[in-house]
Every structure is written in structure tokens, then in C-alpha cells.
GROMACS .gro file of N, CA and C in nm:
model
  411
    1MET      N    1  -0.726  -1.623  -0.066
    1MET     CA    2  -0.682  -1.760  -0.080
    1MET      C    3  -0.588  -1.773  -0.170
    2PRO      N    4  -0.420  -1.820  -0.095
    2PRO     CA    5  -0.290  -1.900  -0.153
    2PRO      C    6  -0.294  -1.942  -0.269
    3THR      N    7  -0.191  -1.863  -0.341
    3THR     CA    8  -0.187  -1.999  -0.495
    3THR      C    9  -0.145  -2.123  -0.412
    4PRO      N   10  -0.151  -2.219  -0.519
    4PRO     CA   11  -0.071  -2.368  -0.430
    4PRO      C   12  -0.013  -2.290  -0.540
    5ALA      N   13   0.100  -2.407  -0.494
    5ALA     CA   14   0.249  -2.378  -0.534
    5ALA      C   15   0.275  -2.421  -0.705
    6ALA      N   16   0.249  -2.497  -0.693
    6ALA     CA   17   0.190  -2.567  -0.881
    6ALA      C   18   0.179  -2.433  -0.938
    7GLU      N   19   0.102  -2.306  -0.902
    7GLU     CA   20   0.031  -2.200  -1.002
    7GLU      C   21   0.122  -2.125  -0.972
    8ARG      N   22   0.217  -2.069  -0.833
    8ARG     CA   23   0.296  -2.065  -0.770
    8ARG      C   24   0.390  -2.044  -0.949
    9GLY      N   25   0.448  -2.125  -0.979
    9GLY     CA   26   0.566  -2.245  -1.073
    9GLY      C   27   0.580  -2.092  -1.186
   10GLN      N   28   0.429  -2.090  -1.303
   10GLN     CA   29   0.373  -2.036  -1.352
   10GLN      C   30   0.457  -1.868  -1.395
   11PHE      N   31   0.470  -1.862  -1.288
   11PHE     CA   32   0.472  -1.625  -1.323
   11PHE      C   33   0.623  -1.652  -1.191
   12ASP      N   34   0.705  -1.598  -1.247
   12ASP     CA   35   0.819  -1.545  -1.240
   12ASP      C   36   0.879  -1.343  -1.259
   13ALA      N   37   0.858  -1.294  -1.153
   13ALA     CA   38   0.876  -1.160  -1.147
   13ALA      C   39   0.983  -1.120  -1.172
   14TYR      N   40   1.114  -1.215  -1.194
   14TYR     CA   41   1.230  -1.116  -1.255
   14TYR      C   42   1.220  -1.133  -1.368
   15LEU      N   43   1.115  -1.176  -1.441
   15LEU     CA   44   1.054  -1.160  -1.618
   15LEU      C   45   1.016  -1.068  -1.624
   16ALA      N   46   1.071  -0.968  -1.742
   16ALA     CA   47   1.016  -0.802  -1.726
   16ALA      C   48   0.853  -0.796  -1.819
   17ALA      N   49   0.830  -0.979  -1.842
   17ALA     CA   50   0.695  -1.026  -1.945
   17ALA      C   51   0.575  -1.090  -1.814
   18CYS      N   52   0.649  -1.088  -1.698
   18CYS     CA   53   0.588  -1.192  -1.604
   18CYS      C   54   0.469  -1.043  -1.590
   19PRO      N   55   0.294  -1.036  -1.605
   19PRO     CA   56   0.224  -0.991  -1.480
   19PRO      C   57   0.242  -0.977  -1.364
   20THR      N   58   0.339  -1.073  -1.275
   20THR     CA   59   0.355  -1.007  -1.111
   20THR      C   60   0.438  -0.826  -1.119
   21ARG      N   61   0.564  -0.831  -1.222
   21ARG     CA   62   0.630  -0.700  -1.200
   21ARG      C   63   0.517  -0.595  -1.167
   22LYS      N   64   0.390  -0.626  -1.297
   22LYS     CA   65   0.280  -0.510  -1.250
   22LYS      C   66   0.209  -0.481  -1.097
   23LEU      N   67   0.151  -0.621  -1.082
   23LEU     CA   68   0.113  -0.607  -0.917
   23LEU      C   69   0.254  -0.579  -0.861
   24LEU      N   70   0.337  -0.604  -0.799
   24LEU     CA   71   0.413  -0.587  -0.739
   24LEU      C   72   0.501  -0.411  -0.723
   25ASP      N   73   0.461  -0.385  -0.881
   25ASP     CA   74   0.492  -0.232  -0.855
   25ASP      C   75   0.384  -0.150  -0.870
   26GLU      N   76   0.229  -0.150  -0.819
   26GLU     CA   77   0.101  -0.142  -0.768
   26GLU      C   78   0.097  -0.170  -0.594
   27ILE      N   79   0.155  -0.248  -0.527
   27ILE     CA   80   0.107  -0.310  -0.399
   27ILE      C   81   0.216  -0.214  -0.289
   28ALA      N   82   0.330  -0.129  -0.463
   28ALA     CA   83   0.486  -0.158  -0.323
   28ALA      C   84   0.451   0.032  -0.402
   29GLY      N   85   0.348   0.099  -0.328
   29GLY     CA   86   0.269   0.223  -0.338
   29GLY      C   87   0.318   0.302  -0.188
   30LYS      N   88   0.325   0.420  -0.158
   30LYS     CA   89   0.357   0.435  -0.003
   30LYS      C   90   0.163   0.422   0.013
   31TRP      N   91   0.126   0.473  -0.045
   31TRP     CA   92  -0.068   0.484  -0.020
   31TRP      C   93  -0.089   0.332  -0.044
   32VAL      N   94  -0.037   0.251  -0.084
   32VAL     CA   95  -0.117   0.104  -0.103
   32VAL      C   96  -0.086   0.052   0.047
   33SER      N   97   0.007   0.054   0.082
   33SER     CA   98   0.033   0.046   0.268
   33SER      C   99  -0.016   0.104   0.314
   34LEU      N  100  -0.027   0.205   0.346
   34LEU     CA  101  -0.063   0.273   0.482
   34LEU      C  102  -0.237   0.224   0.433
   35ILE      N  103  -0.294   0.217   0.333
   35ILE     CA  104  -0.464   0.245   0.283
   35ILE      C  105  -0.476   0.085   0.389
   36LEU      N  106  -0.414  -0.037   0.341
   36LEU     CA  107  -0.386  -0.135   0.389
   36LEU      C  108  -0.396  -0.134   0.549
   37VAL      N  109  -0.313  -0.090   0.579
   37VAL     CA  110  -0.296  -0.086   0.734
   37VAL      C  111  -0.403  -0.009   0.832
   38ALA      N  112  -0.444   0.078   0.766
   38ALA     CA  113  -0.570   0.216   0.823
   38ALA      C  114  -0.687   0.090   0.829
   39LEU      N  115  -0.701  -0.028   0.700
   39LEU     CA  116  -0.852  -0.039   0.674
   39LEU      C  117  -0.764  -0.239   0.762
   40GLY      N  118  -0.694  -0.190   0.863
   40GLY     CA  119  -0.731  -0.330   0.957
   40GLY      C  120  -0.750  -0.282   1.063
   41ASP      N  121  -0.767  -0.174   1.092
   41ASP     CA  122  -0.860  -0.160   1.203
   41ASP      C  123  -0.961  -0.165   1.190
   42GLY      N  124  -1.022  -0.214   1.131
   42GLY     CA  125  -1.251  -0.260   1.045
   42GLY      C  126  -1.255  -0.162   0.942
   43PRO      N  127  -1.392  -0.130   0.885
   43PRO     CA  128  -1.477  -0.063   0.804
   43PRO      C  129  -1.417   0.070   0.819
   44GLN      N  130  -1.386   0.150   0.734
   44GLN     CA  131  -1.354   0.290   0.796
   44GLN      C  132  -1.441   0.400   0.589
   45ARG      N  133  -1.519   0.493   0.637
   45ARG     CA  134  -1.500   0.540   0.550
   45ARG      C  135  -1.437   0.636   0.412
   46TYR      N  136  -1.446   0.723   0.359
   46TYR     CA  137  -1.352   0.804   0.285
   46TYR      C  138  -1.281   0.858   0.306
   47SER      N  139  -1.370   0.967   0.355
   47SER     CA  140  -1.411   1.044   0.486
   47SER      C  141  -1.228   1.029   0.587
   48ASP      N  142  -1.256   0.881   0.644
   48ASP     CA  143  -1.175   0.862   0.795
   48ASP      C  144  -1.043   0.802   0.713
   49LEU      N  145  -1.037   0.784   0.578
   49LEU     CA  146  -0.910   0.771   0.581
   49LEU      C  147  -0.822   0.872   0.518
   50SER      N  148  -0.922   0.953   0.453
   50SER     CA  149  -0.838   1.109   0.437
   50SER      C  150  -0.823   1.169   0.557
   51ARG      N  151  -0.883   1.143   0.629
   51ARG     CA  152  -0.799   1.189   0.813
   51ARG      C  153  -0.691   1.167   0.792
   52ARG      N  154  -0.659   1.002   0.875
   52ARG     CA  155  -0.593   0.937   0.862
   52ARG      C  156  -0.504   0.901   0.824
   53ILE      N  157  -0.498   0.915   0.662
   53ILE     CA  158  -0.346   0.914   0.623
   53ILE      C  159  -0.307   1.082   0.526
   54ALA      N  160  -0.239   1.120   0.645
   54ALA     CA  161  -0.207   1.233   0.569
   54ALA      C  162  -0.081   1.249   0.493
   55GLY      N  163  -0.175   1.407   0.383
   55GLY     CA  164  -0.085   1.385   0.252
   55GLY      C  165  -0.131   1.347   0.127
   56VAL      N  166  -0.218   1.257   0.172
   56VAL     CA  167  -0.289   1.181   0.051
   56VAL      C  168  -0.406   1.236  -0.021
   57SER      N  169  -0.390   1.286  -0.169
   57SER     CA  170  -0.523   1.354  -0.231
   57SER      C  171  -0.611   1.330  -0.252
   58GLN      N  172  -0.757   1.343  -0.254
   58GLN     CA  173  -0.830   1.329  -0.297
   58GLN      C  174  -0.859   1.192  -0.407
   59LYS      N  175  -0.715   1.280  -0.481
   59LYS     CA  176  -0.724   1.211  -0.677
   59LYS      C  177  -0.686   1.063  -0.602
   60MET      N  178  -0.545   1.065  -0.570
   60MET     CA  179  -0.523   0.979  -0.504
   60MET      C  180  -0.519   0.837  -0.395
   61LEU      N  181  -0.598   0.898  -0.337
   61LEU     CA  182  -0.741   0.802  -0.255
   61LEU      C  183  -0.810   0.775  -0.326
   62THR      N  184  -0.930   0.810  -0.393
   62THR     CA  185  -0.981   0.734  -0.527
   62THR      C  186  -0.891   0.590  -0.567
   63GLN      N  187  -0.806   0.709  -0.671
   63GLN     CA  188  -0.745   0.598  -0.752
   63GLN      C  189  -0.693   0.508  -0.711
   64THR      N  190  -0.651   0.532  -0.570
   64THR     CA  191  -0.578   0.367  -0.507
   64THR      C  192  -0.661   0.227  -0.435
   65LEU      N  193  -0.836   0.352  -0.364
   65LEU     CA  194  -0.861   0.288  -0.347
   65LEU      C  195  -1.005   0.222  -0.488
   66ARG      N  196  -0.948   0.254  -0.586
   66ARG     CA  197  -0.983   0.207  -0.691
   66ARG      C  198  -0.957   0.037  -0.766
   67VAL      N  199  -0.795   0.082  -0.747
   67VAL     CA  200  -0.678  -0.020  -0.774
   67VAL      C  201  -0.726  -0.180  -0.717
   68LEU      N  202  -0.763  -0.083  -0.588
   68LEU     CA  203  -0.724  -0.210  -0.418
   68LEU      C  204  -0.874  -0.290  -0.512
   69GLU      N  205  -0.976  -0.214  -0.506
   69GLU     CA  206  -1.095  -0.288  -0.537
   69GLU      C  207  -1.125  -0.393  -0.667
   70ARG      N  208  -1.023  -0.340  -0.771
   70ARG     CA  209  -1.007  -0.437  -0.900
   70ARG      C  210  -0.917  -0.502  -0.898
   71ASP      N  211  -0.839  -0.507  -0.772
   71ASP     CA  212  -0.767  -0.629  -0.759
   71ASP      C  213  -0.779  -0.731  -0.694
   72GLY      N  214  -0.950  -0.709  -0.625
   72GLY     CA  215  -0.968  -0.754  -0.529
   72GLY      C  216  -0.882  -0.758  -0.334
   73LEU      N  217  -0.904  -0.619  -0.333
   73LEU     CA  218  -0.795  -0.618  -0.154
   73LEU      C  219  -0.931  -0.580  -0.121
   74VAL      N  220  -0.971  -0.463  -0.158
   74VAL     CA  221  -1.070  -0.407  -0.064
   74VAL      C  222  -1.188  -0.413  -0.092
   75ARG      N  223  -1.309  -0.426  -0.041
   75ARG     CA  224  -1.417  -0.422  -0.042
   75ARG      C  225  -1.512  -0.256  -0.016
   76ARG      N  226  -1.597  -0.205  -0.146
   76ARG     CA  227  -1.605  -0.104  -0.157
   76ARG      C  228  -1.802  -0.162  -0.079
   77GLU      N  229  -1.830  -0.107   0.016
   77GLU     CA  230  -2.016  -0.164   0.053
   77GLU      C  231  -2.085   0.014   0.054
   78VAL      N  232  -2.183   0.018  -0.052
   78VAL     CA  233  -2.298   0.173  -0.069
   78VAL      C  234  -2.407   0.091   0.011
   79THR      N  235  -2.417   0.129   0.138
   79THR     CA  236  -2.500   0.168   0.177
   79THR      C  237  -2.677   0.314   0.172
   80PRO      N  238  -2.742   0.228   0.085
   80PRO     CA  239  -2.855   0.372   0.055
   80PRO      C  240  -2.899   0.455   0.195
   81SER      N  241  -2.827   0.597   0.190
   81SER     CA  242  -2.893   0.669   0.299
   81SER      C  243  -2.928   0.839   0.242
   82VAL      N  244  -2.899   0.895   0.315
   82VAL     CA  245  -2.895   1.036   0.333
   82VAL      C  246  -2.818   1.111   0.362
   83PRO      N  247  -2.708   1.117   0.369
   83PRO     CA  248  -2.642   1.083   0.228
   83PRO      C  249  -2.564   0.970   0.262
   84VAL      N  250  -2.575   0.908   0.029
   84VAL     CA  251  -2.496   0.776   0.088
   84VAL      C  252  -2.420   0.770   0.143
   85ARG      N  253  -2.401   0.644   0.223
   85ARG     CA  254  -2.250   0.602   0.290
   85ARG      C  255  -2.179   0.510   0.234
   86VAL      N  256  -2.034   0.539   0.196
   86VAL     CA  257  -1.969   0.410   0.165
   86VAL      C  258  -1.882   0.359   0.181
   87ASP      N  259  -1.839   0.266   0.255
   87ASP     CA  260  -1.701   0.179   0.361
   87ASP      C  261  -1.651   0.134   0.267
   88TYR      N  262  -1.522   0.155   0.282
   88TYR     CA  263  -1.481   0.024   0.227
   88TYR      C  264  -1.391  -0.062   0.389
   89SER      N  265  -1.374  -0.203   0.337
   89SER     CA  266  -1.338  -0.295   0.427
   89SER      C  267  -1.211  -0.403   0.352
   90LEU      N  268  -1.122  -0.476   0.390
   90LEU     CA  269  -1.038  -0.599   0.359
   90LEU      C  270  -1.140  -0.695   0.299
   91THR      N  271  -1.045  -0.733   0.246
   91THR     CA  272  -1.119  -0.892   0.186
   91THR      C  273  -1.017  -0.972   0.257
   92PRO      N  274  -1.055  -1.117   0.280
   92PRO     CA  275  -0.912  -1.203   0.313
   92PRO      C  276  -0.853  -1.166   0.205
   93LEU      N  277  -0.795  -1.187   0.033
   93LEU     CA  278  -0.742  -1.115   0.038
   93LEU      C  279  -0.605  -1.040   0.066
   94GLY      N  280  -0.685  -0.948   0.130
   94GLY     CA  281  -0.658  -0.814   0.108
   94GLY      C  282  -0.617  -0.777   0.326
   95GLU      N  283  -0.679  -0.876   0.348
   95GLU     CA  284  -0.587  -0.838   0.535
   95GLU      C  285  -0.515  -0.954   0.514
   96SER      N  286  -0.442  -1.063   0.422
   96SER     CA  287  -0.292  -1.158   0.415
   96SER      C  288  -0.202  -1.026   0.326
   97LEU      N  289  -0.188  -0.954   0.263
   97LEU     CA  290  -0.124  -0.843   0.208
   97LEU      C  291  -0.082  -0.752   0.361
   98ARG      N  292  -0.187  -0.730   0.390
   98ARG     CA  293  -0.199  -0.581   0.549
   98ARG      C  294  -0.132  -0.609   0.594
   99ALA      N  295  -0.126  -0.819   0.668
   99ALA     CA  296  -0.033  -0.841   0.764
   99ALA      C  297   0.144  -0.766   0.726
  100LEU      N  298   0.167  -0.829   0.622
  100LEU     CA  299   0.298  -0.784   0.489
  100LEU      C  300   0.334  -0.670   0.522
  101MET      N  301   0.195  -0.591   0.512
  101MET     CA  302   0.232  -0.396   0.504
  101MET      C  303   0.277  -0.360   0.669
  102ALA      N  304   0.151  -0.426   0.722
  102ALA     CA  305   0.211  -0.341   0.836
  102ALA      C  306   0.359  -0.394   0.912
  103GLY      N  307   0.402  -0.527   0.882
  103GLY     CA  308   0.553  -0.550   0.902
  103GLY      C  309   0.653  -0.442   0.864
  104PHE      N  310   0.579  -0.397   0.691
  104PHE     CA  311   0.688  -0.264   0.714
  104PHE      C  312   0.729  -0.130   0.754
  105LYS      N  313   0.614  -0.103   0.764
  105LYS     CA  314   0.536  -0.005   0.781
  105LYS      C  315   0.582   0.003   0.978
  106ASP      N  316   0.573  -0.080   1.091
  106ASP     CA  317   0.643  -0.117   1.185
  106ASP      C  318   0.753  -0.062   1.171
  107TRP      N  319   0.888  -0.171   1.072
  107TRP     CA  320   1.013  -0.212   1.054
  107TRP      C  321   1.044  -0.048   1.010
  108ALA      N  322   1.012   0.027   0.930
  108ALA     CA  323   1.019   0.161   0.891
  108ALA      C  324   0.987   0.230   1.029
  109GLU      N  325   0.912   0.223   1.090
  109GLU     CA  326   0.910   0.330   1.238
  109GLU      C  327   0.973   0.294   1.339
  110THR      N  328   0.972   0.168   1.334
  110THR     CA  329   1.138   0.118   1.485
  110THR      C  330   1.320   0.124   1.402
  111ASN      N  331   1.260   0.162   1.287
  111ASN     CA  332   1.433   0.150   1.251
  111ASN      C  333   1.439   0.308   1.169
  112PHE      N  334   1.416   0.408   1.183
  112PHE     CA  335   1.418   0.489   1.122
  112PHE      C  336   1.571   0.549   1.124
  113ALA      N  337   1.598   0.556   1.300
  113ALA     CA  338   1.708   0.671   1.360
  113ALA      C  339   1.844   0.589   1.292
  114ALA      N  340   1.776   0.493   1.276
  114ALA     CA  341   1.932   0.395   1.240
  114ALA      C  342   1.986   0.419   1.100
  115VAL      N  343   1.880   0.398   1.012
  115VAL     CA  344   1.845   0.447   0.825
  115VAL      C  345   1.911   0.599   0.842
  116ASP      N  346   1.871   0.652   0.903
  116ASP     CA  347   1.874   0.814   0.885
  116ASP      C  348   2.029   0.850   0.930
  117ALA      N  349   2.083   0.764   0.978
  117ALA     CA  350   2.235   0.793   1.085
  117ALA      C  351   2.344   0.766   0.965
  118ALA      N  352   2.244   0.618   0.917
  118ALA     CA  353   2.360   0.538   0.781
  118ALA      C  354   2.349   0.610   0.668
  119ARG      N  355   2.216   0.717   0.594
  119ARG     CA  356   2.253   0.818   0.533
  119ARG      C  357   2.329   0.954   0.548
  120THR      N  358   2.297   0.959   0.658
  120THR     CA  359   2.396   1.064   0.725
  120THR      C  360   2.531   1.078   0.645
  121ASP      N  361   2.634   0.944   0.800
  121ASP     CA  362   2.694   0.907   0.708
  121ASP      C  363   2.761   0.897   0.611
  122TYR      N  364   2.630   0.795   0.517
  122TYR     CA  365   2.676   0.806   0.404
  122TYR      C  366   2.697   0.912   0.308
  123ASP      N  367   2.611   1.010   0.302
  123ASP     CA  368   2.697   1.135   0.309
  123ASP      C  369   2.728   1.254   0.281
  124ALA      N  370   2.773   1.163   0.408
  124ALA     CA  371   2.900   1.253   0.429
  124ALA      C  372   3.033   1.213   0.381
  125ARG      N  373   3.046   1.077   0.353
  125ARG     CA  374   3.115   1.036   0.263
  125ARG      C  375   3.203   1.030   0.126
  126THR      N  376   3.001   1.047   0.122
  126THR     CA  377   3.021   1.012  -0.063
  126THR      C  378   2.945   1.237  -0.114
  127PRO      N  379   2.973   1.238  -0.067
  127PRO     CA  380   2.924   1.417  -0.099
  127PRO      C  381   2.894   1.468  -0.287
  128ASP      N  382   2.988   1.455  -0.307
  128ASP     CA  383   3.001   1.403  -0.460
  128ASP      C  384   2.821   1.298  -0.632
  129LEU      N  385   2.806   1.209  -0.499
  129LEU     CA  386   2.626   1.170  -0.501
  129LEU      C  387   2.589   1.248  -0.413
  130THR      N  388   2.469   1.238  -0.522
  130THR     CA  389   2.288   1.280  -0.452
  130THR      C  390   2.196   1.237  -0.469
  131ILE      N  391   2.139   1.099  -0.363
  131ILE     CA  392   2.065   1.056  -0.410
  131ILE      C  393   1.962   1.145  -0.360
  132GLY      N  394   1.731   1.170  -0.426
  132GLY     CA  395   1.689   1.207  -0.380
  132GLY      C  396   1.596   1.158  -0.246
  133PRO      N  397   1.565   1.265  -0.182
  133PRO     CA  398   1.423   1.167  -0.063
  133PRO      C  399   1.354   1.108  -0.071
  134GLY      N  400   1.329   1.048  -0.252
  134GLY     CA  401   1.280   0.909  -0.239
  134GLY      C  402   1.373   0.753  -0.239
  135GLY      N  403   1.430   0.765  -0.244
  135GLY     CA  404   1.566   0.673  -0.216
  135GLY      C  405   1.603   0.637  -0.345
  136ALA      N  406   1.679   0.502  -0.338
  136ALA     CA  407   1.720   0.465  -0.488
  136ALA      C  408   1.621   0.373  -0.564
  137GLY      N  409   1.468   0.396  -0.507
  137GLY     CA  410   1.319   0.340  -0.594
  137GLY      C  411   1.309   0.407  -0.712
   0.00000   0.00000   0.00000
């Protein structure tokens, strides 16, 4: 459920001590965005997420899912069976963030060629300044 405007006013992420700064740091991670967008297709098992999100280690997937569950964005449902079945799905709060993350993912996929061309141009004009593959963040 969205926070009422009166409550929003008590937070200011521009302030170093504001708790929303840590939340922004958490949700800005690449694994968070990819997990949320993947779960937009419906509940999935851990192994499904692991296969779908190339490059995520078991440790990072587990850690990220725990953070998302703690923050109320992902629901973990255990079904007693042999073996035990665990499904992950989005909560309504997670769904509201997924919509934003899907937009970022779509933007990156649509505009990567233009960004890559700008990087190449910049690097050619400023050979002494090197920005690593992770960018400026």
C-alpha cells in the first residue's frame, strides 16, 4: 500500500541519516531488479530463478531473496512434500516496485546501443580518464 503524502514528508533520502537511503541502496542492486522482474511472470521455484538469471551465484540469489522477503517484497511459500517445495512470489508491495524495475530493464535493453556509442565517443575524446565497467555508481 502506498505511503500517504503526510508520512512521505518525514523521509528525505538526500539526508545521510535517512533510512530510505539504505532502502534505495538495497533495491538498486542488479539482482534485485532481475529477480523482481522475473517474478512478475508468477511464482517460481529457487531453481527456476537460478536458471533464468544467468550469472547469479547461489549465495547472492539466496541473500537477495532473504532481503526481499524481509522488506515485504517477496513471499516465500513452503509446500510440505518430498522433496520440500519452495516457491517465491511477489507481494503487492513487490509488484508495485516490479513495475518500476521492468521499466528500467526495458529502457536498458532498448537504449543500450545508444549508451554504448556515447561511451565509445567519450572514451575516444578523453583517453586519460577511465571509468570501469560498473560505471560511475
